[in-house]
Amino acid sequence: MTKALNTDMDAAVHKAAILKALAHPVRIRIFEALSDGEKTVGDLVQLTGEKDANTSRHLAVLRTAGLVATRKDGLNVYYSNRMPCLVPMLACVNQALRSIADEHLKVVECIRL
């Protein structure tokens, strides 16, 4: 393999790791919630309805991938979104979901006729 192909593959591996970290509904909700500003684990537990331990595990995955940062203030740990550039990508996914849903509705309407 040439050096350029190795570099491309290395970049693809790192991109896949970021996408893998986001590849869970709870982690997407946490990541999007943090785009509105920093939050504590307690805040995120309320938002997701998950247990503290589950929320902490999801945050650890996001943190390991470099997607969230932490800041400690007394006893509280605040999490923030380190990669706000990915929020528009998730908005694009929302747009794709709407488009797919619209196509499915058109098929359903044709079947009903």
Backbone as JSON, one array per atom type, in Angstrom:
{
  "sequence": "MTKALNTDMDAAVHKAAILKALAHPVRIRIFEALSDGEKTVGDLVQLTGEKDANTSRHLAVLRTAGLVATRKDGLNVYYSNRMPCLVPMLACVNQALRSIADEHLKVVECIRL",
  "N": [[0.85, -1.18, 0.0], [0.51, 2.22, -0.75], [1.95, 5.22, 0.67], [0.1, 7.35, 0.69], [-2.34, 5.97, 0.54], [-2.23, 4.59, 2.96], [-2.34, 6.75, 4.73], [-4.88, 7.77, 4.1], [-6.4, 5.57, 4.93], [-5.79, 5.51, 7.67], [-6.94, 7.94, 8.46], [-9.6, 7.34, 7.86], [-10.08, 5.32, 9.71], [-9.96, 6.74, 12.12], [-12.08, 8.52, 11.74], [-14.18, 6.68, 11.66], [-14.11, 5.81, 14.31], [-15.03, 8.07, 15.66], [-17.63, 8.27, 14.62], [-18.59, 5.82, 15.49], [-18.63, 6.24, 18.23], [-20.76, 7.97, 18.37], [-22.78, 6.34, 17.64], [-25.15, 5.51, 19.02], [-28.37, 5.84, 20.37], [-28.75, 7.17, 22.88], [-26.28, 8.39, 23.32], [-26.23, 10.14, 21.16], [-28.34, 11.84, 21.87], [-27.28, 12.93, 24.23], [-24.97, 14.21, 23.23], [-26.11, 16.1, 21.46], [-27.6, 17.56, 23.32], [-25.58, 18.71, 24.8], [-24.68, 20.56, 23.02], [-26.12, 22.77, 23.48], [-24.97, 23.88, 25.65], [-22.91, 23.51, 28.62], [-23.4, 20.73, 30.87], [-24.28, 18.88, 33.84], [-23.83, 15.46, 34.99], [-26.15, 14.78, 36.33], [-28.0, 16.57, 35.18], [-28.05, 15.5, 32.6], [-28.98, 12.94, 33.09], [-31.61, 13.46, 33.84], [-32.51, 14.51, 31.42], [-32.23, 12.35, 29.6], [-33.44, 10.2, 30.88], [-32.12, 7.99, 31.63], [-30.24, 5.82, 33.88], [-27.9, 6.94, 36.4], [-25.41, 5.54, 36.25], [-25.48, 4.41, 33.66], [-25.6, 6.72, 32.09], [-23.16, 7.88, 32.78], [-21.42, 5.96, 31.68], [-21.97, 6.25, 28.95], [-21.12, 8.88, 28.61], [-18.42, 8.5, 29.11], [-17.64, 7.05, 26.83], [-18.05, 8.99, 24.85], [-16.25, 10.89, 25.75], [-13.78, 9.54, 25.59], [-13.59, 9.33, 22.85], [-13.07, 11.91, 22.27], [-15.08, 13.74, 21.98], [-16.46, 15.09, 23.93], [-15.79, 17.36, 26.64], [-14.59, 17.88, 30.01], [-15.19, 19.73, 33.01], [-14.35, 20.52, 36.22], [-16.03, 21.7, 39.08], [-15.96, 22.32, 42.22], [-17.83, 19.86, 43.73], [-19.15, 19.16, 41.49], [-19.09, 17.91, 38.13], [-18.82, 19.19, 35.02], [-19.94, 18.7, 31.76], [-19.13, 19.3, 28.36], [-19.67, 20.04, 24.87], [-17.17, 19.23, 22.7], [-16.9, 19.19, 20.01], [-18.55, 20.95, 18.23], [-18.82, 21.21, 15.52], [-19.84, 18.89, 14.54], [-22.53, 18.93, 15.0], [-24.11, 20.15, 12.89], [-23.88, 18.02, 11.09], [-25.45, 16.07, 12.31], [-27.86, 17.39, 12.14], [-28.18, 17.27, 9.42], [-28.57, 14.55, 9.16], [-31.05, 14.39, 10.41], [-32.56, 15.75, 8.49], [-32.29, 13.96, 6.36], [-33.68, 11.78, 7.43], [-36.27, 12.84, 7.54], [-36.74, 13.16, 4.81], [-36.63, 10.5, 3.89], [-38.78, 9.48, 5.36], [-40.86, 10.95, 4.21], [-40.81, 9.89, 1.62], [-41.58, 7.25, 2.18], [-44.15, 7.72, 3.11], [-45.37, 8.56, 0.74], [-45.35, 6.16, -0.67], [-47.04, 4.64, 0.94], [-49.41, 6.08, 0.59], [-49.9, 5.55, -2.11], [-50.39, 2.82, -1.99], [-52.74, 2.75, -0.55], [-54.61, 3.66, -2.34]],
  "CA": [[0.0, 0.0, 0.0], [1.3, 3.44, -0.8], [1.85, 6.09, 1.85], [-1.16, 8.1, 0.61], [-3.43, 5.06, 0.89], [-2.13, 4.36, 4.4], [-2.83, 7.96, 5.39], [-6.33, 7.79, 3.91], [-6.98, 4.53, 5.77], [-5.67, 5.97, 9.05], [-7.97, 8.96, 8.66], [-10.9, 6.66, 7.86], [-10.2, 4.61, 11.0], [-10.28, 7.74, 13.15], [-13.45, 8.99, 11.48], [-15.08, 5.6, 12.07], [-14.14, 5.81, 15.77], [-15.91, 9.16, 16.07], [-19.01, 7.89, 14.28], [-18.96, 4.71, 16.37], [-18.96, 6.83, 19.53], [-22.08, 8.58, 18.25], [-23.71, 5.34, 17.1], [-26.1, 5.03, 20.03], [-29.37, 6.9, 20.55], [-28.54, 7.96, 24.11], [-25.11, 9.24, 23.12], [-26.63, 11.24, 20.25], [-29.14, 12.8, 22.65], [-26.36, 13.63, 25.13], [-24.12, 15.08, 22.41], [-26.93, 17.23, 21.0], [-27.96, 18.38, 24.48], [-24.39, 19.48, 25.18], [-24.46, 21.66, 22.07], [-26.82, 23.93, 24.06], [-24.19, 24.36, 26.79], [-22.43, 22.44, 29.5], [-24.38, 20.13, 31.77], [-23.77, 17.86, 34.75], [-24.4, 14.13, 34.77], [-27.53, 14.86, 36.81], [-28.8, 17.22, 34.13], [-28.18, 14.58, 31.48], [-29.84, 11.84, 33.56], [-32.99, 13.96, 33.71], [-32.82, 14.68, 30.0], [-32.32, 11.06, 28.9], [-34.22, 9.2, 31.61], [-31.24, 6.86, 31.93], [-29.67, 5.8, 35.23], [-26.62, 7.64, 36.52], [-24.31, 4.69, 35.78], [-25.56, 4.32, 32.19], [-25.24, 8.03, 31.55], [-21.71, 8.02, 32.95], [-20.75, 5.1, 30.7], [-22.1, 6.88, 27.64], [-20.23, 10.04, 28.62], [-17.04, 8.0, 29.0], [-17.41, 6.72, 25.42], [-17.93, 10.26, 24.13], [-15.02, 11.55, 26.2], [-12.66, 8.8, 25.02], [-13.55, 9.67, 21.42], [-12.7, 13.31, 22.14], [-16.25, 14.52, 21.58], [-16.89, 15.94, 25.05], [-14.77, 17.77, 27.6], [-15.09, 18.02, 31.37], [-14.69, 20.81, 33.86], [-14.78, 20.26, 37.59], [-16.28, 22.88, 39.89], [-16.35, 21.75, 43.51], [-18.22, 18.46, 43.61], [-19.8, 18.94, 40.2], [-18.33, 17.78, 36.9], [-19.6, 19.71, 33.92], [-19.58, 18.19, 30.44], [-19.43, 20.21, 27.25], [-19.46, 19.52, 23.52], [-15.88, 19.67, 22.15], [-16.94, 19.14, 18.55], [-19.82, 21.5, 17.74], [-18.87, 21.1, 14.06], [-20.6, 17.68, 14.2], [-23.97, 19.18, 15.19], [-24.76, 20.25, 11.58], [-23.96, 16.69, 10.49], [-26.63, 15.42, 12.88], [-29.02, 18.07, 11.54], [-28.3, 16.7, 8.07], [-29.18, 13.22, 9.35], [-32.48, 14.66, 10.64], [-33.14, 16.09, 7.18], [-32.36, 12.71, 5.6], [-34.77, 10.99, 8.01], [-37.53, 13.43, 7.07], [-36.86, 12.86, 3.38], [-36.96, 9.08, 3.79], [-40.14, 9.31, 5.87], [-41.75, 11.48, 3.18], [-40.87, 8.89, 0.54], [-42.39, 6.12, 2.67], [-45.56, 8.16, 3.13], [-45.85, 8.54, -0.64], [-45.59, 4.75, -1.01], [-48.25, 4.24, 1.67], [-50.56, 6.71, -0.07], [-50.14, 4.81, -3.35], [-50.95, 1.52, -1.63], [-54.11, 2.95, -0.07], [-55.5, 4.0, -3.45]],
  "C": [[0.89, 1.24, 0.0], [1.06, 4.27, 0.45], [0.53, 6.87, 1.86], [-2.34, 7.23, 0.98], [-3.42, 4.75, 2.38], [-2.68, 5.55, 5.18], [-4.34, 8.06, 5.28], [-7.0, 6.77, 4.81], [-6.9, 4.93, 7.25], [-6.74, 7.01, 9.37], [-9.35, 8.31, 8.73], [-11.12, 5.91, 9.17], [-10.58, 5.58, 12.1], [-11.68, 8.31, 12.97], [-14.46, 7.95, 11.94], [-15.2, 5.55, 13.59], [-15.06, 6.9, 16.31], [-17.37, 8.79, 15.81], [-19.49, 6.74, 15.16], [-19.35, 5.23, 17.75], [-20.34, 7.46, 19.51], [-23.17, 7.57, 17.87], [-24.57, 4.69, 18.18], [-27.09, 6.15, 20.31], [-29.15, 7.77, 21.78], [-27.34, 8.89, 23.93], [-25.41, 10.38, 22.16], [-27.41, 12.28, 21.03], [-28.25, 13.61, 23.58], [-25.54, 14.64, 24.34], [-24.89, 16.31, 21.93], [-27.3, 18.14, 22.16], [-26.78, 19.25, 24.91], [-24.08, 20.6, 24.2], [-25.17, 22.93, 22.54], [-26.06, 24.52, 25.24], [-23.83, 23.22, 27.72], [-23.51, 22.01, 30.49], [-23.67, 19.13, 32.69], [-24.37, 16.51, 34.38], [-25.86, 14.12, 35.21], [-28.46, 15.5, 35.81], [-29.09, 16.25, 32.99], [-29.02, 13.36, 31.83], [-31.29, 12.25, 33.42], [-33.41, 14.05, 32.25], [-33.06, 13.34, 29.31], [-33.23, 10.06, 29.57], [-33.41, 7.96, 31.93], [-30.79, 6.92, 33.38], [-28.33, 6.5, 35.22], [-25.48, 6.83, 35.92], [-24.3, 4.58, 34.26], [-25.13, 5.62, 31.55], [-23.74, 8.24, 31.65], [-20.95, 7.16, 31.95], [-20.81, 5.72, 29.3], [-21.19, 8.11, 27.55], [-18.77, 9.62, 28.49], [-16.7, 7.65, 27.56], [-17.2, 8.0, 24.62], [-16.64, 10.99, 24.49], [-13.79, 10.87, 25.6], [-12.49, 9.13, 23.54], [-13.17, 11.13, 21.19], [-13.85, 14.23, 21.79], [-16.77, 15.43, 22.69], [-15.69, 16.24, 25.95], [-15.41, 17.88, 28.98], [-14.43, 19.21, 32.05], [-15.23, 20.56, 35.25], [-14.92, 21.58, 38.33], [-16.82, 22.37, 41.23], [-16.63, 20.28, 43.34], [-18.84, 18.13, 42.26], [-18.79, 18.82, 39.06], [-19.26, 18.23, 35.77], [-19.05, 19.17, 32.6], [-19.97, 19.21, 29.39], [-19.07, 19.54, 25.92], [-18.15, 20.1, 22.97], [-15.89, 19.76, 20.64], [-18.27, 19.67, 18.01], [-19.94, 21.42, 16.21], [-19.65, 19.86, 13.62], [-22.12, 17.87, 14.34], [-24.67, 19.38, 13.83], [-24.86, 18.91, 10.85], [-25.2, 15.95, 11.01], [-27.9, 16.08, 12.37], [-29.25, 17.56, 10.13], [-28.93, 15.31, 8.14], [-30.68, 13.38, 9.61], [-33.19, 14.95, 9.32], [-33.28, 14.82, 6.32], [-33.49, 11.83, 6.12], [-36.13, 11.51, 7.55], [-37.78, 13.09, 5.61], [-37.25, 11.4, 3.17], [-38.39, 8.83, 4.26], [-41.16, 9.82, 4.85], [-41.91, 10.49, 2.03], [-41.73, 7.69, 0.95], [-43.86, 6.48, 2.71], [-46.16, 8.15, 1.73], [-46.17, 7.11, -1.08], [-46.87, 4.28, -0.33], [-49.48, 4.82, 1.03], [-50.89, 5.98, -1.37], [-50.8, 3.45, -3.06], [-52.41, 1.65, -1.22], [-55.08, 3.22, -1.21], [-56.09, 2.81, -4.09]]
}
